[in-house]
GROMACS .gro file of C-alpha atoms in nm:
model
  281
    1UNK     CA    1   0.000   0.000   0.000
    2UNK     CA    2   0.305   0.243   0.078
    3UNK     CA    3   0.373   0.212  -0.287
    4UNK     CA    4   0.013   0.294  -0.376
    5UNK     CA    5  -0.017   0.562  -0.177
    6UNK     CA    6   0.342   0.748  -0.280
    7UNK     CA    7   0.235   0.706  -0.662
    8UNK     CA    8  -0.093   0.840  -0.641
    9UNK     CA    9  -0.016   1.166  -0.755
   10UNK     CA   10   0.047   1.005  -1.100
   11UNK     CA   11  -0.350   0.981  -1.298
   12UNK     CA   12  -0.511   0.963  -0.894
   13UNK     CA   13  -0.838   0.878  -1.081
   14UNK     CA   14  -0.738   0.651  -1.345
   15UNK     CA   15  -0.574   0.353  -1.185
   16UNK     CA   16  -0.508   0.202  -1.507
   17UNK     CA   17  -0.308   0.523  -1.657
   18UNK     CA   18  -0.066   0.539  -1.362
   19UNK     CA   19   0.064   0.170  -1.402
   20UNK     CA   20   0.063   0.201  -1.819
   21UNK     CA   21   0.310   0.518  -1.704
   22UNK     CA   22   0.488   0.322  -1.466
   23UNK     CA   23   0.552   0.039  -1.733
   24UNK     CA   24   0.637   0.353  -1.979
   25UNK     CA   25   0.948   0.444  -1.756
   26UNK     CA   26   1.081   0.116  -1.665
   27UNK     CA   27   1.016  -0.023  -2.072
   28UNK     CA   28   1.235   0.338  -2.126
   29UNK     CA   29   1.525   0.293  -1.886
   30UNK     CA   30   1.721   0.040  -2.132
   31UNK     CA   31   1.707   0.328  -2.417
   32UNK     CA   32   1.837   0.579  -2.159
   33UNK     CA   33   2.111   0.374  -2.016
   34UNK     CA   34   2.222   0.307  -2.357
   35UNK     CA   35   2.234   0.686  -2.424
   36UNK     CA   36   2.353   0.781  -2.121
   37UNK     CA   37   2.652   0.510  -2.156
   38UNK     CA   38   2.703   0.580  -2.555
   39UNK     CA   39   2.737   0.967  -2.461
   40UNK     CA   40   3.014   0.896  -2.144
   41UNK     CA   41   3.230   0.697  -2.362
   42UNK     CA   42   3.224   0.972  -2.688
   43UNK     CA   43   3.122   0.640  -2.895
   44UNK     CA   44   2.816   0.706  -3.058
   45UNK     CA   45   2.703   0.422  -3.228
   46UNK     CA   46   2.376   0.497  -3.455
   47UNK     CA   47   2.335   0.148  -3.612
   48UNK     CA   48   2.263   0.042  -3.205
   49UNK     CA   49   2.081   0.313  -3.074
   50UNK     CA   50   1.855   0.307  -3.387
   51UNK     CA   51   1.780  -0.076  -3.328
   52UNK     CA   52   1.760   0.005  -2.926
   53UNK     CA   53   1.533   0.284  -3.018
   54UNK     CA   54   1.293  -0.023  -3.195
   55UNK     CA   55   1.272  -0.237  -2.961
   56UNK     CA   56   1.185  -0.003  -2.737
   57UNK     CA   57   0.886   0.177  -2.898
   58UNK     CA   58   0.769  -0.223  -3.009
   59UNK     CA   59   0.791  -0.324  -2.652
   60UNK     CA   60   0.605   0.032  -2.507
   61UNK     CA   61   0.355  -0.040  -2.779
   62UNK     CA   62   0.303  -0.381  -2.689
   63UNK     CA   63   0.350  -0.342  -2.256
   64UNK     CA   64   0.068  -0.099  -2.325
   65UNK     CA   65  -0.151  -0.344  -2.510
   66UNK     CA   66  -0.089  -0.609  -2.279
   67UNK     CA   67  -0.140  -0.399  -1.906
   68UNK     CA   68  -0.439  -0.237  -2.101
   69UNK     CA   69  -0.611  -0.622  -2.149
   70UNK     CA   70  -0.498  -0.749  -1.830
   71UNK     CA   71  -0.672  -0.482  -1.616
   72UNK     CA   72  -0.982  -0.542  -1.832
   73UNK     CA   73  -1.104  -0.770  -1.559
   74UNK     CA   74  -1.049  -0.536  -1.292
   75UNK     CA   75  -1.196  -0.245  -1.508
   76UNK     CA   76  -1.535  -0.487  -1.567
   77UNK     CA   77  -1.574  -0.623  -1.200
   78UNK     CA   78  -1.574  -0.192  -1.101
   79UNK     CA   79  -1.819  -0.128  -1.314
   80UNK     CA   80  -2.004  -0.431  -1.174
   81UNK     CA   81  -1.975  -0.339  -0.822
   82UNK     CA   82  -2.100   0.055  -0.918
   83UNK     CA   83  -2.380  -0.115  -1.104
   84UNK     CA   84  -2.457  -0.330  -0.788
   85UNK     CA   85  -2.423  -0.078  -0.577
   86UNK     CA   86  -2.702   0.138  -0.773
   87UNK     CA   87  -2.951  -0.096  -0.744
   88UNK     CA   88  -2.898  -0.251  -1.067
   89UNK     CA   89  -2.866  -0.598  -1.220
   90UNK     CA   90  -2.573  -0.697  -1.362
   91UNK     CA   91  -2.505  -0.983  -1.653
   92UNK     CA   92  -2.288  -1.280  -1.606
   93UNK     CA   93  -1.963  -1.212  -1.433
   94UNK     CA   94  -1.657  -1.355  -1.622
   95UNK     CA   95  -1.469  -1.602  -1.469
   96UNK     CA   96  -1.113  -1.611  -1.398
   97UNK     CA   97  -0.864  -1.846  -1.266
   98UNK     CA   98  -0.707  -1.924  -0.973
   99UNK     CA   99  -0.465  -1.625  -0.961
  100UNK     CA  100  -0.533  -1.248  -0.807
  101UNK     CA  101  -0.777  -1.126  -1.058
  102UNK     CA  102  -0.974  -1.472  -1.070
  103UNK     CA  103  -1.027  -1.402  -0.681
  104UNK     CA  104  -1.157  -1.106  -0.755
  105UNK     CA  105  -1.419  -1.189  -0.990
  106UNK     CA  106  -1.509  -1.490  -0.784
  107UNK     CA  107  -1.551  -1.237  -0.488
  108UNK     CA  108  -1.742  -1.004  -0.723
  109UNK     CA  109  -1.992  -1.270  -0.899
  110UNK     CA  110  -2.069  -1.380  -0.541
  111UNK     CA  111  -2.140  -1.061  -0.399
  112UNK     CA  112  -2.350  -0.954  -0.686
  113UNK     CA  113  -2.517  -1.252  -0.677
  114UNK     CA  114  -2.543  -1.200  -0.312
  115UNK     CA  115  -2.678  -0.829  -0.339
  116UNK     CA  116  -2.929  -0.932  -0.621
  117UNK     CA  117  -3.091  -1.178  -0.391
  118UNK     CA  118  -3.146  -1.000  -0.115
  119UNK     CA  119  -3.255  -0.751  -0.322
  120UNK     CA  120  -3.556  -0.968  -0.481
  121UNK     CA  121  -3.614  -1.067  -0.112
  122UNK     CA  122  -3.656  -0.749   0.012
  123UNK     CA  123  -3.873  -0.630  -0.312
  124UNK     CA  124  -4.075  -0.931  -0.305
  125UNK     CA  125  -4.142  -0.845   0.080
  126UNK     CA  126  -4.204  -0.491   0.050
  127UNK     CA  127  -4.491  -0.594  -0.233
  128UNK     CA  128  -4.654  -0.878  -0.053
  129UNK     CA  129  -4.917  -0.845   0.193
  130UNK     CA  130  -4.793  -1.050   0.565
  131UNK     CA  131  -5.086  -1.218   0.631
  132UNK     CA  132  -5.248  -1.331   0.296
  133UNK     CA  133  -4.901  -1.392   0.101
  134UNK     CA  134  -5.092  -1.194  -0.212
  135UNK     CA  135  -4.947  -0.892  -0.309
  136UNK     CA  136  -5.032  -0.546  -0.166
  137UNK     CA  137  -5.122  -0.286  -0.342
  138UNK     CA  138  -4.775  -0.133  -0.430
  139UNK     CA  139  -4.706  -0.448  -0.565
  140UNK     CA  140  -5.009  -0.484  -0.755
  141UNK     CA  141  -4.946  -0.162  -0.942
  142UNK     CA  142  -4.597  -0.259  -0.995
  143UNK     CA  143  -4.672  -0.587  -1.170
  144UNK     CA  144  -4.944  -0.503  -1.403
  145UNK     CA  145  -4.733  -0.190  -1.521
  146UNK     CA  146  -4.591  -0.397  -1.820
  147UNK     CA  147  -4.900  -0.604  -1.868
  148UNK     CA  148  -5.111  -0.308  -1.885
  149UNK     CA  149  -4.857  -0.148  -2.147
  150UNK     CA  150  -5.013  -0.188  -2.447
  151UNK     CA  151  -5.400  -0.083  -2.546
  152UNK     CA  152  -5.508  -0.470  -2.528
  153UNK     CA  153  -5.845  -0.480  -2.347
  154UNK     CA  154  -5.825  -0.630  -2.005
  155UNK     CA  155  -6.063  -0.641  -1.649
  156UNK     CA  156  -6.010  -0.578  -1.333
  157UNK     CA  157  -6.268  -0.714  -1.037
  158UNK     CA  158  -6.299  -0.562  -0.709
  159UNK     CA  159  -6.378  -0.823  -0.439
  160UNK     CA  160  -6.552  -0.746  -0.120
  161UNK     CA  161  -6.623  -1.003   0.162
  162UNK     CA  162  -6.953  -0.911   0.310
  163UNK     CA  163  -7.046  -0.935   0.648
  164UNK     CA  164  -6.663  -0.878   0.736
  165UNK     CA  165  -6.701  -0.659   1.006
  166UNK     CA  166  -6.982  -0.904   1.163
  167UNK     CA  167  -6.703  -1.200   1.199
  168UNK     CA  168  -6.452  -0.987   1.309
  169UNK     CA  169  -6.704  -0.821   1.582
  170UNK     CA  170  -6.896  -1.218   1.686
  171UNK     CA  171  -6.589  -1.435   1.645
  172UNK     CA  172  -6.272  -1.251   1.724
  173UNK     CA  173  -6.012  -1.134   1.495
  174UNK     CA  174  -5.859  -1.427   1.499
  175UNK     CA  175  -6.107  -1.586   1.298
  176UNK     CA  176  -6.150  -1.268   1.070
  177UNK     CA  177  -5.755  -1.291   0.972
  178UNK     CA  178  -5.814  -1.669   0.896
  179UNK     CA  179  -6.096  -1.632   0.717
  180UNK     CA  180  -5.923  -1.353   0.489
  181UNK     CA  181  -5.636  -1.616   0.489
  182UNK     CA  182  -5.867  -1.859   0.333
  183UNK     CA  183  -6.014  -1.623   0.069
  184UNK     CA  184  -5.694  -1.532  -0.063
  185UNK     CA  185  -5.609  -1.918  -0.090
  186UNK     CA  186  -5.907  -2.013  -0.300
  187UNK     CA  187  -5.899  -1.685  -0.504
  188UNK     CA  188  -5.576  -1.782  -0.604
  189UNK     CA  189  -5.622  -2.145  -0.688
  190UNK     CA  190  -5.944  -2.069  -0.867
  191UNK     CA  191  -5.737  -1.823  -1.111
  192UNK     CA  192  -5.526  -1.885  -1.422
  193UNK     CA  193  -5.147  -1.835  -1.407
  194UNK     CA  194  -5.163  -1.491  -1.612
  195UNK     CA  195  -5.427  -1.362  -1.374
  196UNK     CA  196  -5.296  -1.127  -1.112
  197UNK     CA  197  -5.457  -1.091  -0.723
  198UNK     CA  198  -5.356  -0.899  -0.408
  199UNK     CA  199  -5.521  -0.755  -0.129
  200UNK     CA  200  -5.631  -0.428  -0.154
  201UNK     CA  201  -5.720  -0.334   0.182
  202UNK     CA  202  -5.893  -0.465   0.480
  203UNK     CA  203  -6.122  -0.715   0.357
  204UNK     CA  204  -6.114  -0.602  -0.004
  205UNK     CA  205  -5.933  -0.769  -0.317
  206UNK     CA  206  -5.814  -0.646  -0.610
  207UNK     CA  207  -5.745  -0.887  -0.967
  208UNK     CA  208  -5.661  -0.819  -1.312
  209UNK     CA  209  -5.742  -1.067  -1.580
  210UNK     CA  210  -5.523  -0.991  -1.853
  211UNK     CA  211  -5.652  -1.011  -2.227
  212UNK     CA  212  -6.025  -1.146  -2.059
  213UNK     CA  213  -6.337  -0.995  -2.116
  214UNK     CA  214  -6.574  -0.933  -1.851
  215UNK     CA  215  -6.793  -1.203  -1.901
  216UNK     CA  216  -6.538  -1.428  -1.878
  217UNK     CA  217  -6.402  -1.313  -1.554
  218UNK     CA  218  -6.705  -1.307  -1.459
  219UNK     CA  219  -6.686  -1.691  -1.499
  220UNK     CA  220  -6.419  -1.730  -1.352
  221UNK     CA  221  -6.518  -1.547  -0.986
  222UNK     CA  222  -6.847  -1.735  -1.054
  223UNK     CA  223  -6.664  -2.100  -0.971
  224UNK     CA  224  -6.492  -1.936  -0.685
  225UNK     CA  225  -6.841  -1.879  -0.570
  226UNK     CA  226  -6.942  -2.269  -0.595
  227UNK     CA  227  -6.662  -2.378  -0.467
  228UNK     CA  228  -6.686  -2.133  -0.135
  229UNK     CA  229  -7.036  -2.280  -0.103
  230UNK     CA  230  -6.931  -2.628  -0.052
  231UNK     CA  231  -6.649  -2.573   0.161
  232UNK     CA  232  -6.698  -2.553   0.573
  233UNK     CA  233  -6.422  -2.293   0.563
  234UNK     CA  234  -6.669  -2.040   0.449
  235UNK     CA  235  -6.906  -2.090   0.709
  236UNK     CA  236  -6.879  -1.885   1.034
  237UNK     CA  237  -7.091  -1.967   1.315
  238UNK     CA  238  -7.367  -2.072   1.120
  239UNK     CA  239  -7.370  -1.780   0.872
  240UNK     CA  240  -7.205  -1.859   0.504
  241UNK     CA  241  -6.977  -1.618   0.400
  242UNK     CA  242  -6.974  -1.426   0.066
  243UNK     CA  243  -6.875  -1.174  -0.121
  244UNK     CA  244  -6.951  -0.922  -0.344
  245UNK     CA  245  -6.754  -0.799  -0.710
  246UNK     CA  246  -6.799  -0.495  -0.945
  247UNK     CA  247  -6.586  -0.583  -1.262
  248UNK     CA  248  -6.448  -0.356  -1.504
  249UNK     CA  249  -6.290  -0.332  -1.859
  250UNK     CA  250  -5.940  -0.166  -1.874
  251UNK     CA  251  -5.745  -0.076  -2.157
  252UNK     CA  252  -5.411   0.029  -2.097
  253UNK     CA  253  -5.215   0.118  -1.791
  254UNK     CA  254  -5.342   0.523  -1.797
  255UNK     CA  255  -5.693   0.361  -1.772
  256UNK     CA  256  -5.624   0.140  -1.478
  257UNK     CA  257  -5.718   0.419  -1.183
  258UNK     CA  258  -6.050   0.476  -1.361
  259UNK     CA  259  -6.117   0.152  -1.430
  260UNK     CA  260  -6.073   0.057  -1.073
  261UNK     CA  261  -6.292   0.356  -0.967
  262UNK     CA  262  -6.554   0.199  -1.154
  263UNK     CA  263  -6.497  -0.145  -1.035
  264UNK     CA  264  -6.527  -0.001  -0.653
  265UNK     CA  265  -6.845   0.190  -0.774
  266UNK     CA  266  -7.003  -0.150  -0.908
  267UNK     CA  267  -6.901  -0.329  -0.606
  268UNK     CA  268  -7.054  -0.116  -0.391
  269UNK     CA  269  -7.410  -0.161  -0.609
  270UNK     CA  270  -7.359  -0.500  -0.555
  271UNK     CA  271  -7.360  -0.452  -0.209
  272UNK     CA  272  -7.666  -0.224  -0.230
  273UNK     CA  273  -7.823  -0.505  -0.436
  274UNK     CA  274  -7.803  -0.724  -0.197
  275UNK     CA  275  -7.511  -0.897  -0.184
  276UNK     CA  276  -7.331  -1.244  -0.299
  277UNK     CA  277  -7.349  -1.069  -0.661
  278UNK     CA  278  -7.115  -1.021  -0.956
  279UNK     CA  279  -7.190  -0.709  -1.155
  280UNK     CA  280  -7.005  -0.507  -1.447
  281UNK     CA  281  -6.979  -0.153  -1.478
   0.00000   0.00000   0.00000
């Protein structure tokens, strides 16, 4: 480090420059010496010093060349890190052997790899609601961004459980967070793989069904509805539990806040109408 530190006034922000100088003067000293030596002795010799003077520029041209390609590593695993360090994901790090540099890569791919993991950890956490496991609602708006990218017609369905309040206020919240626990686990087996669900407050639920009319959603949440019927988890002290949906057609991801302003305004009509309904906007 002594070293380091004493040359550092040579390029102190380009690393690579100082040694490429470094290499300059020592590749030089040869052609200097010979001078130097030629000049003492009153023997001038142009023959040598012009064949000296060759080599010399051959070998500054090709140390240069050579320094320049083996700090390429090191010059790629920086830019790595920085990238890493931004937030960013970075594409497969190159792999080196066993020597100085190879550690460093090695070191570099597996704190990238590292970082980038914890990263999607941390994302995935921040977007998922704790009790259901669906997402929230940040991360509901973050993963139909692309989906909703184009102008391809899609719906979205606002889900209500009715007669929330009722089991929360009889039967504890206990039962309440279980019984949301269950709704999220049947709405999300009775879905395809493209469709997207998450909670979107209290006992509400939000889903997108991408490229699906709203008849055919409307399918769809009409199965969950049969199956809920059959199955004792849906029955609280007696009482079956529902719910209630307002569906809505979206096209685009500008449309998506008015389209789920609608869907909320059909729910609710749904819950005027008496409940246990599915109705489009």
């Amino acid at each position: 480090m002594r070293f380091y530190e004493a040359t550092r006034f040579l390029f102190p922000r380009h690393y690579e420059r100082r040694i490429l100088a470094i290499c300059f003067v020592a590749v030089h000293l040869p052609l200097v010496g010979c001078i130097v030596l030629l000049s003492w002795r009153s023997e001038w010799d142009g023959s040598l010093f012009g064949v000296l003077l060759a080599a010399t520029l051959l070998g500054t041209i090709g140390a240069i060349f050579a320094v320049s390609e083996l700090l390429m590593p090191i010059r790629r695993a920086t830019l790595m890190l920085q990238t890493v360090q931004r937030g960013g994901r970075v594409g497969p790090v190159p792999v080196g052997g066993e020597d100085l540099v190879g550690q460093l890569l090695h070191g570099v791919a597996q704190a990238a790899n590292e970082t980038a993991r914890r990263i999607e950890q941390l994302k995935d956490a921040a977007e998922r609601d704790v009790l259901t496991g669906l997402r929230n609602r940040r991360g509901f708006l973050d993963t139909v961004a692309p989906i909703l990218a184009d102008d391809s017609y899609s719906t979205i369905a606002m889900l209500d459980l009715d007669h929330f309040k009722a089991v929360n206020d009889d039967h504890g919240h206990d039962r309440g967070d279980q019984l949301l626990t269950d709704f999220a686990d049947y709405l999300s087996a009775s879905l395809r793989r493209s469709d997207i669900a998450a909670r979107w407050g209290g006992e509400e639920f939000i889903v997108l069904f991408p490229g699906t009319s709203p008849r055919q959603a409307r399918e769809i949440l009409g199965r969950l509805q049969s199956v809920m019927r059959r199955n004792a988890a849906f029955t609280v002290g007696g009482r079956r539990v529902t719910f209630s949906c307002g569906l809505a057609q979206v096209r685009g991801y500008a449309d998506l806040a008015g389209a789920t302003r609608r869907a909320d305004q059909t729910l609710y009509a749904a819950k005027e109408g008496g409940r246990n309904l599915i109705m489009t906007a």
